[in-house]
GROMACS .gro file of C-alpha atoms in nm:
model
  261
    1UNK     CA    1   0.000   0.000   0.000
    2UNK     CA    2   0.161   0.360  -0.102
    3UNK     CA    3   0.096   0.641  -0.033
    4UNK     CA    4  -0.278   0.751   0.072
    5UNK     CA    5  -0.481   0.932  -0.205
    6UNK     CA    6  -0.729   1.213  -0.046
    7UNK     CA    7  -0.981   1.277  -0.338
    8UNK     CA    8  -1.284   1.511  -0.300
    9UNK     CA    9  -1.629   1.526  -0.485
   10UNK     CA   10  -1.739   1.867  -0.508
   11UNK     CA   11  -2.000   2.110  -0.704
   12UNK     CA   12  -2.167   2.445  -0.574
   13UNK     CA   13  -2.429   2.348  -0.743
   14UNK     CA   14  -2.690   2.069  -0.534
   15UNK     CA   15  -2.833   1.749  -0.709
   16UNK     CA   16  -2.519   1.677  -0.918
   17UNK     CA   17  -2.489   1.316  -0.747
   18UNK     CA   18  -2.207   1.369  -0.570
   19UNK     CA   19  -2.274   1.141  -0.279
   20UNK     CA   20  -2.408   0.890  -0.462
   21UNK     CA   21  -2.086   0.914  -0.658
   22UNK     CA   22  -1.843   0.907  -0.404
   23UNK     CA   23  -2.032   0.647  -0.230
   24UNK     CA   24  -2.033   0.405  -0.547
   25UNK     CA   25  -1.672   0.495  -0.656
   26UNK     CA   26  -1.564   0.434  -0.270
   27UNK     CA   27  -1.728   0.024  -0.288
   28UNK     CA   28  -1.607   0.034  -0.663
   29UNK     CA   29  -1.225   0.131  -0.529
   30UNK     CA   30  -1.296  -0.183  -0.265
   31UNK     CA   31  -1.377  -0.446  -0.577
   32UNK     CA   32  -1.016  -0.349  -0.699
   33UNK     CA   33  -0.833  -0.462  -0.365
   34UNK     CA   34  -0.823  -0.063  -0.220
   35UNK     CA   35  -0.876   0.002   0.084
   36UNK     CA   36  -1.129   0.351   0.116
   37UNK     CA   37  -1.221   0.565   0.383
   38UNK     CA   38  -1.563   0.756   0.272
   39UNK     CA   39  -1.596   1.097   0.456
   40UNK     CA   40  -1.915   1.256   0.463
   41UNK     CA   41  -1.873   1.628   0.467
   42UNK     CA   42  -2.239   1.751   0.445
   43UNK     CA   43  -2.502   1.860   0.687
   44UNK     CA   44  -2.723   1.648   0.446
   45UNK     CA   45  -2.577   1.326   0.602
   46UNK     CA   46  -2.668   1.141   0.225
   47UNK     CA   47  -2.267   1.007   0.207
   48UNK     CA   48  -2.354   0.824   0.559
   49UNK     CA   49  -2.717   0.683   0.486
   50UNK     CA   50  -2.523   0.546   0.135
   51UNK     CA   51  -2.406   0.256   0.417
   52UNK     CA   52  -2.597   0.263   0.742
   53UNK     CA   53  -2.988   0.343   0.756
   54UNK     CA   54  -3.189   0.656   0.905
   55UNK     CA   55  -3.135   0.534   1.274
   56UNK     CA   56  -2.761   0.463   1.285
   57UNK     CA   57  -2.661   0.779   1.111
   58UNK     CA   58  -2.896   0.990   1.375
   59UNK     CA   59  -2.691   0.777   1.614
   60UNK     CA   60  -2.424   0.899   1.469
   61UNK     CA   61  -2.512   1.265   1.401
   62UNK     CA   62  -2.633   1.299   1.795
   63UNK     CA   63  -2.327   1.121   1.929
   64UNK     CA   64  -1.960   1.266   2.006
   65UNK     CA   65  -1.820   1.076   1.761
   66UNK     CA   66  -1.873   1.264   1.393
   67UNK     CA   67  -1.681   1.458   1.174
   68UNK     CA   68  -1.846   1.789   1.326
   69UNK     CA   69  -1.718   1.713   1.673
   70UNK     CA   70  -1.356   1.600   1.569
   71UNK     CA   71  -1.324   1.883   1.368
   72UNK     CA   72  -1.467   2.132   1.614
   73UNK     CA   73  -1.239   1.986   1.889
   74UNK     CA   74  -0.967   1.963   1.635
   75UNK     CA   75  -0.893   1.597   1.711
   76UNK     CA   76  -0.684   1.313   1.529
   77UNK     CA   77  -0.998   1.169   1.308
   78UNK     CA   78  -0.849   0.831   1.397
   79UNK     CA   79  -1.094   0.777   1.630
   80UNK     CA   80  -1.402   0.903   1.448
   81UNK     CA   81  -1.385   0.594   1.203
   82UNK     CA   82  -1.703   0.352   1.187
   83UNK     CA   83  -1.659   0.013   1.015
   84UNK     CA   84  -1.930  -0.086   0.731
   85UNK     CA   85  -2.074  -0.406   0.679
   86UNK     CA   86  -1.838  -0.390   0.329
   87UNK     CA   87  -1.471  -0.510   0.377
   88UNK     CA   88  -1.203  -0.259   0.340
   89UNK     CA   89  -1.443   0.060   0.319
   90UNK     CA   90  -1.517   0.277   0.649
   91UNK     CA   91  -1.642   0.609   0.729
   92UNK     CA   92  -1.647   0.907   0.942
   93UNK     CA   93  -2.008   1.001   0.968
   94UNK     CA   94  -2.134   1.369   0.946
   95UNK     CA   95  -2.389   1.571   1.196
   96UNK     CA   96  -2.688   1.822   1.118
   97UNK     CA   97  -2.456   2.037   1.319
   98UNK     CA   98  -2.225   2.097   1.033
   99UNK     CA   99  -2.409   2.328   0.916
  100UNK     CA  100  -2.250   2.571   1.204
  101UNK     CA  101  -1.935   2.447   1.104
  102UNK     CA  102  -1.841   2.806   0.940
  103UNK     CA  103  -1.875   2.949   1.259
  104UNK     CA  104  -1.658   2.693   1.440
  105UNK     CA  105  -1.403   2.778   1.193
  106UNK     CA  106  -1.422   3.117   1.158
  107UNK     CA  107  -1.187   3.218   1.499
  108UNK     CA  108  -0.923   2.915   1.428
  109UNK     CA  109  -0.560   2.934   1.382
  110UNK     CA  110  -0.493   2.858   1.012
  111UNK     CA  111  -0.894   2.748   0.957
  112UNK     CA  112  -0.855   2.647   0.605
  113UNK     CA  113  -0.599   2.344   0.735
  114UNK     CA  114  -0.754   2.205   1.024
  115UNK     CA  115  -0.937   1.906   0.812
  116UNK     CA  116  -0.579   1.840   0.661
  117UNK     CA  117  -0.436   1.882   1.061
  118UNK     CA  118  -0.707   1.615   1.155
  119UNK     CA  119  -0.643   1.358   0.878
  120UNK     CA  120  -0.250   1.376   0.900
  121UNK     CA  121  -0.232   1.065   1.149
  122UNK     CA  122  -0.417   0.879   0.912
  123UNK     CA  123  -0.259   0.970   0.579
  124UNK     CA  124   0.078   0.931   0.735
  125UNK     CA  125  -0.013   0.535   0.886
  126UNK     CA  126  -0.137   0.478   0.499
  127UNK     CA  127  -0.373   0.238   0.630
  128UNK     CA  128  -0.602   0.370   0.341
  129UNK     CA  129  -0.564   0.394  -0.048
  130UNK     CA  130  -0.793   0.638  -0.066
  131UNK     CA  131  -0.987   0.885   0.086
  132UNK     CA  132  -1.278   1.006  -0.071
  133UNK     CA  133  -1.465   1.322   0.092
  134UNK     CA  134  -1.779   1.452  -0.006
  135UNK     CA  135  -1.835   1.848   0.024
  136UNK     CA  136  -2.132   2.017   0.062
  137UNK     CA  137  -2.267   2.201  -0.241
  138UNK     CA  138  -2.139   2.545  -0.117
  139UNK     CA  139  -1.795   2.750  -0.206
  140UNK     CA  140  -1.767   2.890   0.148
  141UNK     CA  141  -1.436   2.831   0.403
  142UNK     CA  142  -1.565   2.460   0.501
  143UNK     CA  143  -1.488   2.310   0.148
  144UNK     CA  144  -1.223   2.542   0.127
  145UNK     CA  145  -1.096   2.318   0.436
  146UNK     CA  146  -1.223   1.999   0.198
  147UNK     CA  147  -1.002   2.149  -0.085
  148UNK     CA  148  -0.680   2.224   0.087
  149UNK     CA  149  -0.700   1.887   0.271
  150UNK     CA  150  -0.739   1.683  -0.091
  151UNK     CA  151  -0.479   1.585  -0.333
  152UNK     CA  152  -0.758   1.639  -0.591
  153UNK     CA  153  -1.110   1.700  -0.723
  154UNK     CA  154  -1.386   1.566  -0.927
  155UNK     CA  155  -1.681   1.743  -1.031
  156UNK     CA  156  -1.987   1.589  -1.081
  157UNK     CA  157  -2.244   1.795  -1.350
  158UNK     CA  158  -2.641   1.622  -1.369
  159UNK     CA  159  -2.689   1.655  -1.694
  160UNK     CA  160  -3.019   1.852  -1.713
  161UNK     CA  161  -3.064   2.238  -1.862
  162UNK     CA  162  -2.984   2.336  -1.490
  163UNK     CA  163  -2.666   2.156  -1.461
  164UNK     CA  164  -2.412   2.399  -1.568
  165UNK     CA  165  -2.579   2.685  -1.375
  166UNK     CA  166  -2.291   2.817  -1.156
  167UNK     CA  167  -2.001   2.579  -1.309
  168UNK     CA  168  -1.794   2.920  -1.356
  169UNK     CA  169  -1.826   2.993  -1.031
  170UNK     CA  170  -1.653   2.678  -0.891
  171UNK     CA  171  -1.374   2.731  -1.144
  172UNK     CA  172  -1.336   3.078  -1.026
  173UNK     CA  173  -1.318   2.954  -0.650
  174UNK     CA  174  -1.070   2.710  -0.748
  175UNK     CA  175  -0.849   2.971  -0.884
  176UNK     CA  176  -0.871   3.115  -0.563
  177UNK     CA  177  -0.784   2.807  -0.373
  178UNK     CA  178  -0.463   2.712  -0.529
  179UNK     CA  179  -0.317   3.013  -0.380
  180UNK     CA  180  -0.307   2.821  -0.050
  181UNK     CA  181  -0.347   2.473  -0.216
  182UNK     CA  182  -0.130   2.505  -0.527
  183UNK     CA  183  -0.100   2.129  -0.514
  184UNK     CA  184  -0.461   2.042  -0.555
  185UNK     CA  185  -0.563   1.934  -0.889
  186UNK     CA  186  -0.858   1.892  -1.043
  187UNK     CA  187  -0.906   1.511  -1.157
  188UNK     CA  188  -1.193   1.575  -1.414
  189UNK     CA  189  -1.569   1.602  -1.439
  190UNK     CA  190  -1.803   1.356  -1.461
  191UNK     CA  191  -2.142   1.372  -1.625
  192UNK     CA  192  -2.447   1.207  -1.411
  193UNK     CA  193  -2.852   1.184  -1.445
  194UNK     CA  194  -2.768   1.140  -1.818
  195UNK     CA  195  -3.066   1.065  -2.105
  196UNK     CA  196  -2.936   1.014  -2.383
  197UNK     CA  197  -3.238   1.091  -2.595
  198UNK     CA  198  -3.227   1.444  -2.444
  199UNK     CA  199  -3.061   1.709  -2.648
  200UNK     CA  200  -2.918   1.860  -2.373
  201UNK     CA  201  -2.689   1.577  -2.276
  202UNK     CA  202  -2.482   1.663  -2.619
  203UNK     CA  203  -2.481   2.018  -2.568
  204UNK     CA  204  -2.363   1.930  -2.123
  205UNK     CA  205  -2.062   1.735  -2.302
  206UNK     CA  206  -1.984   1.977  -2.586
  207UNK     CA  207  -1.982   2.271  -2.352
  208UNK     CA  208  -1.783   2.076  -2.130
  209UNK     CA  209  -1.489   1.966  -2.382
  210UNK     CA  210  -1.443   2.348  -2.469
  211UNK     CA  211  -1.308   2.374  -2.122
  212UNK     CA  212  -0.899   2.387  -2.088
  213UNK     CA  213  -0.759   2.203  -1.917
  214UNK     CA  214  -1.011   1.993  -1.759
  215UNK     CA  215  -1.060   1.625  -1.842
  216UNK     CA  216  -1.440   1.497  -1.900
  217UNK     CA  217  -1.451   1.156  -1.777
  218UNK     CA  218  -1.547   0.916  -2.081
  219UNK     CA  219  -1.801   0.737  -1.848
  220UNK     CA  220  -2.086   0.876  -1.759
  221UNK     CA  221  -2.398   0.767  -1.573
  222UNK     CA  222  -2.736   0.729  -1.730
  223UNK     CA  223  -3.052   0.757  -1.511
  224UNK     CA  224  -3.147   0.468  -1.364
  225UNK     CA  225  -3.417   0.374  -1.109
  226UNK     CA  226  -3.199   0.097  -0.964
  227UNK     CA  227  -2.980   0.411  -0.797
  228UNK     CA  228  -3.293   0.541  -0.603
  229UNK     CA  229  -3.354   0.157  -0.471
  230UNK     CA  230  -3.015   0.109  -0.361
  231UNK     CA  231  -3.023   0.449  -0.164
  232UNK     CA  232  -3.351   0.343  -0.017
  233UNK     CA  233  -3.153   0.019   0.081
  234UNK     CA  234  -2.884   0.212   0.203
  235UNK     CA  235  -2.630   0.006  -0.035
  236UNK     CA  236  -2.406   0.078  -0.300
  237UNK     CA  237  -2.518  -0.018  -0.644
  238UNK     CA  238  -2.294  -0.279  -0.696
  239UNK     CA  239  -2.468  -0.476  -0.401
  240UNK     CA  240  -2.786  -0.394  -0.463
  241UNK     CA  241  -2.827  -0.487  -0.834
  242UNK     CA  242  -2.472  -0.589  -0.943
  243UNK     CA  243  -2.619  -0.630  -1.307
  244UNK     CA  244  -2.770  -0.301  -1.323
  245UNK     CA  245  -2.652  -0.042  -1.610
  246UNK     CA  246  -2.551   0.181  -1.328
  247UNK     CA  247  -2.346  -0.069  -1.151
  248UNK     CA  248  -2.149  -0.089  -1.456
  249UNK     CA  249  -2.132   0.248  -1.519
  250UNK     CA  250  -2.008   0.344  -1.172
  251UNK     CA  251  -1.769  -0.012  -1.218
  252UNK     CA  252  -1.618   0.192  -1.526
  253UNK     CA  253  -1.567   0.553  -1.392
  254UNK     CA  254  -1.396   0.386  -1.051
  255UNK     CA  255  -1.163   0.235  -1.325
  256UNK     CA  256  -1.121   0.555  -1.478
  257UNK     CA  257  -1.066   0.743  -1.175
  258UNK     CA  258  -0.808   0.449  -1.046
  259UNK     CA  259  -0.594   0.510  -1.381
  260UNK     CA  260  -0.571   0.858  -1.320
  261UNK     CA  261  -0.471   0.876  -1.002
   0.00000   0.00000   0.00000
């Protein structure tokens, strides 16, 4: 095992799939012999009810033991890690009460490092291949926390008329970022909620391949009911219907995302 890979799923924009994403690409990372630590960054707590149903991730949320609390407290996040039922991928849950979570930054020493303070003991063991955090659909000084702690990002876009509404705005914030994460990178973007009959899905990817710079994953993921039944079951895709078009899809991308890394 080398060197632990901290990758974050980001867009300003809600409904792009990104937990559903970084849930699926987490179990898909497992199927290749990774290890994966899932972090659920959001107030929404959808990253955490990917693996454990409604009353666990209350449980979770209302207990001292969540991402709010180890961040607030500035702790090693060693300790905040829940097994799943899934071999080789865990998680540190999230709270409703990260949605104070500017505020809890906003006095701190260095505030845009603490989530990269709080993960060192864990990147440094490199008991993980990967780390995959999910942000909150907001560009404020929490995911600027996400950004500076990741090695890099990917960008999920729903491809609906709606889905490129504020795009330029994340671009612009990452701009801004690298100026105290020049490392950070951005790994690509990947297209979701696709129809392929819909007009708009061409224009979403020719719009997108005008962009510099910025890699369009060649996998993308079609709509698919089987997604909303395996968030309803609280399991990744691949579990839930390993045949599905959508368990191949997300199958593909986690390949994709591997052989970029």
């Amino acid at each position: 095992m080398g060197k632990t890979k901290v990758i974050c799923f980001a867009n300003n924009k809600g409904g792009s799939g990104k937990s559903t994403t970084c849930s699926n690409v987490g179990y898909g990372l497992t199927q290749l012999g990774k290890k994966v630590l899932l972090i659920d960054g959001d107030m929404q707590l959808n990253l955490s009810l990917s693996l454990f149903d409604e009353d666990q991730v209350l449980s979770f949320a209302q207990s001292e033991k969540n991402l709010y609390e180890g961040i607030r407290r500035q702790d090693d996040l060693s300790d905040y890690i829940v097994r799943s039922e899934y071999e080789k991928l865990d998680l540190i849950p999230s709270s409703t009460l990260m949605s104070s979570i500017e505020y809890e930054l906003f006095t701190k020493w260095q505030r845009e490092y603490i989530l990269k303070k709080c993960l060192t003991n864990i990147i440094e063991s490199e008991g993980y291949d990967y780390i995959l955090i999910d942000a909150p659909p907001t560009l404020g000084g929490w995911v600027l926390n996400i950004l500076c702690a990741s090695d890099e990002i990917i960008i999920p876009v729903e491809s609906t008329p709606w889905g490129l509404f504020g795009l330029g705005n994340m671009f612009e914030f990452l701009e801004q970022v690298k100026q105290v994460a020049p490392d950070l990178r951005i790994g690509g973007v990947v297209i979701t909620k696709v129809d392929t009959r819909k007009s708009y899905f061409k224009q979403t990817i020719d719009i997108l391949r005008e962009l510099e710079d910025v890699k369009v994953f060649d996998t993308y993921i079609r709509i698919d009911s089987s997604i909303e039944w395996s968030q309803d079951n609280h399991t990744p895709i691949m579990v839930y219907k390993h045949s599905s078009r959508s368990a191949k899809e997300y199958m593909a991308l986690t390949k994709e995302i591997a052989d970029g890394c």
